[in-house]
Coordinates of C-alpha atoms in Angstrom, one line a residue:
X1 CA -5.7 83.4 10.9
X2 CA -5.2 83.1 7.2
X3 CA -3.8 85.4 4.9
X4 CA -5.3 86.1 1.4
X5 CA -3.3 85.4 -1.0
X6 CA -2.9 87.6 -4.4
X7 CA -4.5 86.8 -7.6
X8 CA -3.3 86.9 -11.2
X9 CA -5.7 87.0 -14.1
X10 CA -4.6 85.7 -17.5
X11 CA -6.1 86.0 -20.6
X12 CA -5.7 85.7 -24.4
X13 CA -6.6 88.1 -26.9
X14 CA -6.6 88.0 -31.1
X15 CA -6.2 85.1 -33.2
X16 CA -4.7 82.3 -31.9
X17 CA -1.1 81.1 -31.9
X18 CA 0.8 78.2 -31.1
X19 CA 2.2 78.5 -27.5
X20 CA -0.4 79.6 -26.3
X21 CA -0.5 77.2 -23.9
X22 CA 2.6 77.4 -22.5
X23 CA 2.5 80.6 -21.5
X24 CA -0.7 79.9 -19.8
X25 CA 0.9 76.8 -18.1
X26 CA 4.5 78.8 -16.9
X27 CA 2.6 81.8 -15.8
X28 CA 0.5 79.9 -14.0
X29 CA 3.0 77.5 -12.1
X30 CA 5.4 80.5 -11.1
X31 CA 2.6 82.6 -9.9
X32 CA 1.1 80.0 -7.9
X33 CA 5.4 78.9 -6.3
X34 CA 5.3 82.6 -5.4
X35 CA 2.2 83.0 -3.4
X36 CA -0.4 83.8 -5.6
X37 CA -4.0 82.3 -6.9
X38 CA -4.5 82.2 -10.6
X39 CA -7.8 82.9 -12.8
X40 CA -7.7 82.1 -16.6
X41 CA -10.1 84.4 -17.8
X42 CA -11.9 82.7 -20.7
X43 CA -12.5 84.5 -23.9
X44 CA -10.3 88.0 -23.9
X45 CA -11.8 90.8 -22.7
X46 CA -14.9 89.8 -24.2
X47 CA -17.1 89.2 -21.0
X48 CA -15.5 91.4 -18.8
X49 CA -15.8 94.2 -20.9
X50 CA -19.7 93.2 -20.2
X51 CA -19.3 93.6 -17.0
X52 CA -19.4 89.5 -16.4
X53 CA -17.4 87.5 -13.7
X54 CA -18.8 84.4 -14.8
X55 CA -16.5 83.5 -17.6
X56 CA -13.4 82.4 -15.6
X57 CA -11.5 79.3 -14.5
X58 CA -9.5 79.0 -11.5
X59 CA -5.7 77.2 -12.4
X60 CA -4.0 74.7 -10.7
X61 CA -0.7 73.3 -11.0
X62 CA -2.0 70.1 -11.6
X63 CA -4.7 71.3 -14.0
X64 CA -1.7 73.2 -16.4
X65 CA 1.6 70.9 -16.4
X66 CA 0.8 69.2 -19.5
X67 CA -1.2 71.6 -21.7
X68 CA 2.2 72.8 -23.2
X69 CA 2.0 70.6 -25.8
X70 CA -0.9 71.4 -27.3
X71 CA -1.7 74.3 -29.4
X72 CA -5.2 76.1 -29.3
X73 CA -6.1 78.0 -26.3
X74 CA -7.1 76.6 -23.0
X75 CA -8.7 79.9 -22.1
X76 CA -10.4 80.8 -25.9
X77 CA -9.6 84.1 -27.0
X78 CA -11.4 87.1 -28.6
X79 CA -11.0 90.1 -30.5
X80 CA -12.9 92.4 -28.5
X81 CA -11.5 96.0 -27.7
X82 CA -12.3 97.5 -24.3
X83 CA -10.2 100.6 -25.6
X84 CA -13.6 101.9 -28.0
X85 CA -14.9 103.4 -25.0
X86 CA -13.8 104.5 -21.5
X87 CA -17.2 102.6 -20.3
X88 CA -16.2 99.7 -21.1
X89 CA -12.6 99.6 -19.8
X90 CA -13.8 100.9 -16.7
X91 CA -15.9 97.9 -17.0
X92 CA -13.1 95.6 -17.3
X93 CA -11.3 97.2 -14.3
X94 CA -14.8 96.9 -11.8
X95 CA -14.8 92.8 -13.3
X96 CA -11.4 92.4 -12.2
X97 CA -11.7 94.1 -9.2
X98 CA -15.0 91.7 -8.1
X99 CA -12.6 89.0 -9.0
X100 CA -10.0 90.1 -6.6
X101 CA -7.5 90.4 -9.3
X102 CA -4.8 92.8 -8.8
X103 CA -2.0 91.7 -11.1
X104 CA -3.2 90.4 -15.0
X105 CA -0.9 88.8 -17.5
X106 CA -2.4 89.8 -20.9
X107 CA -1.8 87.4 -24.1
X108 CA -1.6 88.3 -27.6
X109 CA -0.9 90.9 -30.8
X110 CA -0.6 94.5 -31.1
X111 CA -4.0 95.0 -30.5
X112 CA -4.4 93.1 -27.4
X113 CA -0.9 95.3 -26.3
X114 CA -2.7 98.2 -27.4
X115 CA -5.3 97.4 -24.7
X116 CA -3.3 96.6 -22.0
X117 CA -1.3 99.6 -21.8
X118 CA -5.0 101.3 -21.9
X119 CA -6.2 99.5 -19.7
X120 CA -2.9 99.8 -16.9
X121 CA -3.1 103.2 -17.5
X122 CA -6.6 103.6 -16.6
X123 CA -6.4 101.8 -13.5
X124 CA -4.2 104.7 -12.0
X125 CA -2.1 102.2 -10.0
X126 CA -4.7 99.8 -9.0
X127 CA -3.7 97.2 -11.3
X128 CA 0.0 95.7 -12.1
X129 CA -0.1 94.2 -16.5
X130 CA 2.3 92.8 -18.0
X131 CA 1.7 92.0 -21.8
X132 CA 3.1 88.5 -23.6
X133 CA 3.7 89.1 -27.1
X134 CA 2.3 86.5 -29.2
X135 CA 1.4 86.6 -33.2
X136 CA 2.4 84.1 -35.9
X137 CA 3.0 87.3 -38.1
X138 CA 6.2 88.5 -36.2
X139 CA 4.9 92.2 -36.0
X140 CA 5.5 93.1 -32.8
X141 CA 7.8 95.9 -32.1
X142 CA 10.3 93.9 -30.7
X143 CA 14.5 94.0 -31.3
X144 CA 15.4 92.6 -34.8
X145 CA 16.1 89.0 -35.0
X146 CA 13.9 88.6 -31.1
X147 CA 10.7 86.5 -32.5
X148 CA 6.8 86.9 -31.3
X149 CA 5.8 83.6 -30.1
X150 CA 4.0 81.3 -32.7
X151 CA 5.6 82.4 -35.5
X152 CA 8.7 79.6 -35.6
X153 CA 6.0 77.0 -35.4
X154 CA 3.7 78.8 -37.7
X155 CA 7.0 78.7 -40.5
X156 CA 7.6 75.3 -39.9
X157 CA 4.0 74.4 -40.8
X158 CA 4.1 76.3 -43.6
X159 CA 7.8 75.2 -45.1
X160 CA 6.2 71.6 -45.2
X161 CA 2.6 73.0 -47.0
X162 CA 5.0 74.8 -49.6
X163 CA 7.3 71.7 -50.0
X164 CA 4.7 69.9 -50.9
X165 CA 3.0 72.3 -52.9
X166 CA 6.6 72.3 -55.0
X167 CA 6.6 68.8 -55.7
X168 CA 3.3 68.4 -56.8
X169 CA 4.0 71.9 -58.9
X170 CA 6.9 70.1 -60.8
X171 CA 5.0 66.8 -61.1
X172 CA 1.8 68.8 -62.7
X173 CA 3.9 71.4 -64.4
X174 CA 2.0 74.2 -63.3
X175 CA 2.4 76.9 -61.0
X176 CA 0.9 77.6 -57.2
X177 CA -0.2 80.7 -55.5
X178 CA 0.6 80.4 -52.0
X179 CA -1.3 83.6 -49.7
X180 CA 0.4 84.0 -46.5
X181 CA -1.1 85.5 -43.2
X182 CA 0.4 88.0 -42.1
X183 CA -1.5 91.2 -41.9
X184 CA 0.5 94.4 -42.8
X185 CA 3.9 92.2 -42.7
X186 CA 5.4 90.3 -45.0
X187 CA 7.9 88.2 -42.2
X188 CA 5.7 85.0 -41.9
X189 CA 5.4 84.9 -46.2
X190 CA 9.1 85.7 -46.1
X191 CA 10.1 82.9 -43.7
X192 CA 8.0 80.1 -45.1
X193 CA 9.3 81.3 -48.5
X194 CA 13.3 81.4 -47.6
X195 CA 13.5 78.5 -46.1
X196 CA 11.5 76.1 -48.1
X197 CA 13.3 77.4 -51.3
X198 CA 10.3 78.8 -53.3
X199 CA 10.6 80.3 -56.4
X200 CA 9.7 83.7 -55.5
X201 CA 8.3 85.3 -52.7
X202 CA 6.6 88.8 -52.6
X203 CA 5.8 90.8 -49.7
X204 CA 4.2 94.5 -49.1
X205 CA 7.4 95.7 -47.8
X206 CA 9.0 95.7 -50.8
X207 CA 6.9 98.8 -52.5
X208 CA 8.2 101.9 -51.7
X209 CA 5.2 104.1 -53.9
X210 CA 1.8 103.4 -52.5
X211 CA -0.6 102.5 -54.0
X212 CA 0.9 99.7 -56.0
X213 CA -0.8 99.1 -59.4
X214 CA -2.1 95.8 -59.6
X215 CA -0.2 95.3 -63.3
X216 CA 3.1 95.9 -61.6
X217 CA 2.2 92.9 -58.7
X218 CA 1.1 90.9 -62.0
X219 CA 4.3 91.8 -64.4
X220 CA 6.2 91.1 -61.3
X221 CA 5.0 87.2 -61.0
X222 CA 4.8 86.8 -65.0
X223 CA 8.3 87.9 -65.0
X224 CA 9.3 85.1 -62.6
X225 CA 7.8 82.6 -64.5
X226 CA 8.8 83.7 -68.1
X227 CA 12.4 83.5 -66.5
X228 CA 11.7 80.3 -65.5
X229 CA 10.8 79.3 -69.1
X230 CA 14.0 80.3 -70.0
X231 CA 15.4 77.5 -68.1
X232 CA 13.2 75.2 -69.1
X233 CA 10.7 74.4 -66.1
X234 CA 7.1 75.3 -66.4
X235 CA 6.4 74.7 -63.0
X236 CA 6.7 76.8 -59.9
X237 CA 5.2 78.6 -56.0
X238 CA 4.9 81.9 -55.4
X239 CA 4.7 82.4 -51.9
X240 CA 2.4 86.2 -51.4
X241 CA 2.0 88.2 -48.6
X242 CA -1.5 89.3 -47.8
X243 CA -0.5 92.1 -46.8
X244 CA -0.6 93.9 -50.2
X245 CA -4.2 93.6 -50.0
X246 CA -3.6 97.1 -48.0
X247 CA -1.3 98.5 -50.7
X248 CA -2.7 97.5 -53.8
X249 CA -5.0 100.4 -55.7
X250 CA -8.4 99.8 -54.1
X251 CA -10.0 101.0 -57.0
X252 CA -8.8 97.6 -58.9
X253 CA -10.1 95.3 -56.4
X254 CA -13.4 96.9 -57.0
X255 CA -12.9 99.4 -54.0
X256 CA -12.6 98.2 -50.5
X257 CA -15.6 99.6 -48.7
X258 CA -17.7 96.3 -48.7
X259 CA -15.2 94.3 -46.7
X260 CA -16.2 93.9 -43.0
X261 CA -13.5 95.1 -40.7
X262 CA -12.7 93.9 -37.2
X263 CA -12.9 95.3 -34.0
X264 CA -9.9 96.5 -33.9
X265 CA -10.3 98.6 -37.2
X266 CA -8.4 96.1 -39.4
X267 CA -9.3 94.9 -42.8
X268 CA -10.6 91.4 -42.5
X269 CA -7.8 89.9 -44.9
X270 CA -10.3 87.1 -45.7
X271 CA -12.9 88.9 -46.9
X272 CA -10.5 89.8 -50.2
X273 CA -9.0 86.5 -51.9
X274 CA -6.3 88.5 -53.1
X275 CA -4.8 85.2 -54.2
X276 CA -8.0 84.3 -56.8
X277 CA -7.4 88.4 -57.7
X278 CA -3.9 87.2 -59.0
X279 CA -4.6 84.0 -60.3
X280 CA -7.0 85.3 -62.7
X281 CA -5.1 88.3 -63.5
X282 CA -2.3 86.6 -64.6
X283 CA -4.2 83.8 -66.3
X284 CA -5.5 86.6 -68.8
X285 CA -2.2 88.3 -69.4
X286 CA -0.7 84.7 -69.7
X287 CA -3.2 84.3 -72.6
X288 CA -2.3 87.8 -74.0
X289 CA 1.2 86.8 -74.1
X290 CA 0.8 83.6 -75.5
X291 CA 1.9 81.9 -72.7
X292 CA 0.0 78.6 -71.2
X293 CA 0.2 77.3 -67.7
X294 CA -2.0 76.1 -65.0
X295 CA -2.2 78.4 -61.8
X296 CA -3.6 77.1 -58.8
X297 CA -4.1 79.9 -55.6
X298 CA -4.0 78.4 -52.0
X299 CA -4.6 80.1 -48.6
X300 CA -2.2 79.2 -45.8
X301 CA -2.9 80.8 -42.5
X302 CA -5.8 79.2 -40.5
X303 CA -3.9 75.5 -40.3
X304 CA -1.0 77.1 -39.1
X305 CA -2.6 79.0 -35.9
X306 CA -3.4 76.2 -33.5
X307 CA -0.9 73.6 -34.5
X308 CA 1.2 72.2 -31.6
X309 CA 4.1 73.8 -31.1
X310 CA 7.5 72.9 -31.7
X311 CA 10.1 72.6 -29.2
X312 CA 11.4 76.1 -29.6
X313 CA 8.3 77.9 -29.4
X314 CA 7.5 75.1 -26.3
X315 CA 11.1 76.8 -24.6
X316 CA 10.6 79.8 -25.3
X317 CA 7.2 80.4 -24.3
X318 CA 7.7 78.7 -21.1
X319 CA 10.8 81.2 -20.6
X320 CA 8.0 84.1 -21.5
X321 CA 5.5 83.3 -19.2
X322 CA 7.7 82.4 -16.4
X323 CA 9.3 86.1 -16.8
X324 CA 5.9 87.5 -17.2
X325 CA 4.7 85.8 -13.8
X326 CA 8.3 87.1 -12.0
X327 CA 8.0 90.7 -13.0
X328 CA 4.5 90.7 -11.5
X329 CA 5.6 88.5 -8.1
X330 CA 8.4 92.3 -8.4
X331 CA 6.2 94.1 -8.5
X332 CA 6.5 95.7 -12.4
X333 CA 4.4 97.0 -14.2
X334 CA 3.4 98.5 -17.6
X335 CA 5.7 96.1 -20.0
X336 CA 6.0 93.5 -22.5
X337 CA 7.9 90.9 -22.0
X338 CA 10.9 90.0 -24.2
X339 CA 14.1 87.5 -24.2
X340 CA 16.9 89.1 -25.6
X341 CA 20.7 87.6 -25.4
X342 CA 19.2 85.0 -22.8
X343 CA 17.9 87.4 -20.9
X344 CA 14.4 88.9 -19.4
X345 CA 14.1 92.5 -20.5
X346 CA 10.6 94.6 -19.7
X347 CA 10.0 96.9 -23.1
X348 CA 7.9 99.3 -21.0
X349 CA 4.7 100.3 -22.9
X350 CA 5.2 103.7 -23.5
X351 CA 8.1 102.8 -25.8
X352 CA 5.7 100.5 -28.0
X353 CA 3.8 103.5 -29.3
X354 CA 4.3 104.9 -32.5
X355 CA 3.7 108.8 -31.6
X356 CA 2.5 109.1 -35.3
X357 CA -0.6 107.4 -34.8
X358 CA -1.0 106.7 -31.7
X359 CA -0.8 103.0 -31.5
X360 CA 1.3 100.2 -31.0
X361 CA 4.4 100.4 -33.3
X362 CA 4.4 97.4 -36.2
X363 CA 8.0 95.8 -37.0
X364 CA 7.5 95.4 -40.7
X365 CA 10.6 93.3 -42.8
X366 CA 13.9 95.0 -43.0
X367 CA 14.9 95.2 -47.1
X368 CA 17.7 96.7 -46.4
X369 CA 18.9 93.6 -43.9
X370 CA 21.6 91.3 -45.4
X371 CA 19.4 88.6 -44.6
X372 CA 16.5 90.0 -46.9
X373 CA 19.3 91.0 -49.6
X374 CA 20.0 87.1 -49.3
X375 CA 16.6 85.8 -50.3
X376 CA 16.3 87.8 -52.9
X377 CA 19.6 85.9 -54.4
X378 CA 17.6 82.7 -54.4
X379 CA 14.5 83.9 -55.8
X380 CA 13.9 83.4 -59.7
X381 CA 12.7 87.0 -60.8
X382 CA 13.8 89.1 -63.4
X383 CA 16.2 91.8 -62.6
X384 CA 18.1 94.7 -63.9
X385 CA 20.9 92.8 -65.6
X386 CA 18.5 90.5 -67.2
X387 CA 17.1 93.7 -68.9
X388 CA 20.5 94.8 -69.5
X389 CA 22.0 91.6 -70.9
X390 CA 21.1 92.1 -74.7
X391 CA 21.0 87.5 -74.7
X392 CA 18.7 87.5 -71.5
X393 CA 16.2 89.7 -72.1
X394 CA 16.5 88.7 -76.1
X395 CA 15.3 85.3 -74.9
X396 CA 13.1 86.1 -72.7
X397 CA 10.9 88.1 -74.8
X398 CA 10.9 85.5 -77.4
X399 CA 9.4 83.4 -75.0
X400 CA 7.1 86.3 -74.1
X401 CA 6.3 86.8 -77.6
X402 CA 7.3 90.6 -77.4
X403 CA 9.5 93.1 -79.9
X404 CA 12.7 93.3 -77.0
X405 CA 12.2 97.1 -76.7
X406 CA 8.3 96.6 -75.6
X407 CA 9.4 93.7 -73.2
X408 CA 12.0 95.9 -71.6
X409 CA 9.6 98.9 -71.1
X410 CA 6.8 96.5 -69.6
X411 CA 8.7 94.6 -67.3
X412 CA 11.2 97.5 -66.2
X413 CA 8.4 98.6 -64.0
X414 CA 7.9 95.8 -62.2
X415 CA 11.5 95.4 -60.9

């Protein structure tokens, strides 16, 4: 007589991230030591929301052990949202249930969150999830200082672009644009910005009145380089969230209506080069002020994403994955996983939501955090007591080729 053994599905939702793999692997290991089959569901939700079973691939140890070290997916992944209709989670649940699967490991952003706890609570008890949090944008509502997965790998990728980018900046004398994924956030522009010691780094989080006038972004990033005049170096990188794509005055990007959104609701970030935006902007106020530099824009984001991940995000998303496959094997439910202090702790999903809208909660930067106070120390931007400092600010609008008064005025709303 043989007994049948339980089956986990796993899949991967969103963009992709690097770790992806590992989870994949770890999950799929401890399931299989405790008793269970595993089925890597390929593409998201995407075919099962169709009502397929096709699009699946059973795991094996064997098949798994190594594919930690690689980034990409081994399942694909997908935007799709089963949570647009109650049709097509209800299809999701009938495809799982056809493939025998009972408990499902679920990969991925806030969105993909969002439909897990939908779909768990749909299935009334028929179905154990457990969500893997997983974004190279550090969004997810997790404790402060307790990273999504992807994002230490996506930094370091992105440290070495700008350092780069900063040595061929003081070698051309001019000055780069660097865009930042991200989304609504400005912690992946922040981190690559800190720690590879970039001139000045600008993020959404920062603006407390919305909408923000494109002038003040403009008078912001003109400041920062007029100040760098003053010292005697033409050259710098700005490192820019593109996340203020979402804040900045629609009207002056020509209105947003045109740009395609995604199936989660999202503004495709892409669609807007809010990076070109700036550099021209700033080109033609540069001329206006006299001023002469070359400004280069340059989109970092997709090189990041599938990179192979580096040893941390390789421990920790083995440690993830592992937990995720144990709380199902126990027989939880209806969480996200998350290391904090060393250890496993389940943030149910009912605590995720923001009760406001409805959704998943974002973790945006803390400016208010000492460690956000600090890299605003090491930026080059002008600042109150430059505009105080009757020297500073007499220099500065020398170089700006402004009366001191009308340099104050225009520049005091940028701080």
């Amino acid at each position: 007589m043989t007994t049948q053994h339980p089956t986990v599905g796993i899949l991967v939702g969103g963009g992709p991230a690097p770790g992806i793999n590992s989870v994949i692997s770890a999950a799929t290991i401890r399931s299989i030591l405790g008793g269970a089959d595993v089925l890597g569901i390929i593409d998201g939700f995407k075919w099962l929301m169709e009502g397929g079973t096709g699009q699946i691939r059973p795991l094996s140890i064997e098949e798994v052990s190594r594919i930690h070290f690689r980034g990409g997916s081994y399942l694909g992944t997908a935007r799709a949202n089963p949570t647009k209709s109650s049709e097509q989670l209800d299809n999701v649940l009938s495809s799982l249930t056809r493939l025998g699967i009972t408990r499902l490991v679920t990969i991925g952003g806030d969105d993909t969150a969002f439909s897990a706890m939908k779909l768990e609570e749909r299935a009334g008890g028929r179905l154990q999830v457990v969500h893997v949090p997983k974004t190279i944008d550090n969004d997810l509502d997790l404790p402060y200082g307790v990273p999504t997965f992807g994002f230490q790998t996506a930094r370091h990728i992105g440290v070495e672009i700008v350092k780069n980018l900063m040595v061929d900046a003081r070698t051309t004398a001019r000055w780069y644009l660097v865009v930042t994924m991200g989304r609504k956030a400005g912690h992946l522009a922040l981190g690559i910005g800190k720690a590879a010691g970039a001139t000045v780094t600008v993020i959404p989080e920062e603006f407390r009145e919305r909408p923000v006038k494109l002038k003040r972004v403009v008078d912001l990033l003109i400041g920062a380089m007029i100040k760098r005049f003053g010292q005697g170096r033409t050259d710098g990188v700005a490192v820019v969230a593109e996340g203020l794509i979402e804040i900045l005055d629609p009207h002056e990007l020509g209105g947003l209506e045109h740009v395609e959104h995604d199936e989660h609701g999202h503004l495709r970030m892409t669609e807007v080069d809010i990076g070109d935006v700036l550099r021209r902007e700033l080109r033609r106020e540069l001329r206006t002020l006299g001023l002469s530099t070359t400004v280069v824009s340059k989109n970092v984001g997709y090189e990041l994403r599938c990179a192979d991940p580096i040893p941390y995000d390789i421990e920790y998303t083995r440690d993830l994955g592992y937990c995720a496959a144990q709380y199902l094997l126990d027989g939880g439910t209806a969480a996200m996983v998350s290391i904090q202090n060393g250890r496993f702790i389940p943030i149910p999903f009912k605590q995720m939501v923001d009760p406001s809208t409805g959704r998943t909660r974002v973790r945006m930067v803390e400016i208010e955090s000492q460690s956000y106070h600090i890299a605003r120390q090491y930026m080059i931007r002008l600042n109150e007591d430059d505009l105080r400092s009757q020297d500073a600010v007499g220099r500065y609008a020398t170089l700006a080729n402004l009366p001191i008064d009308a340099f104050r005025d225009r520049f005091k709303a940028a701080l």
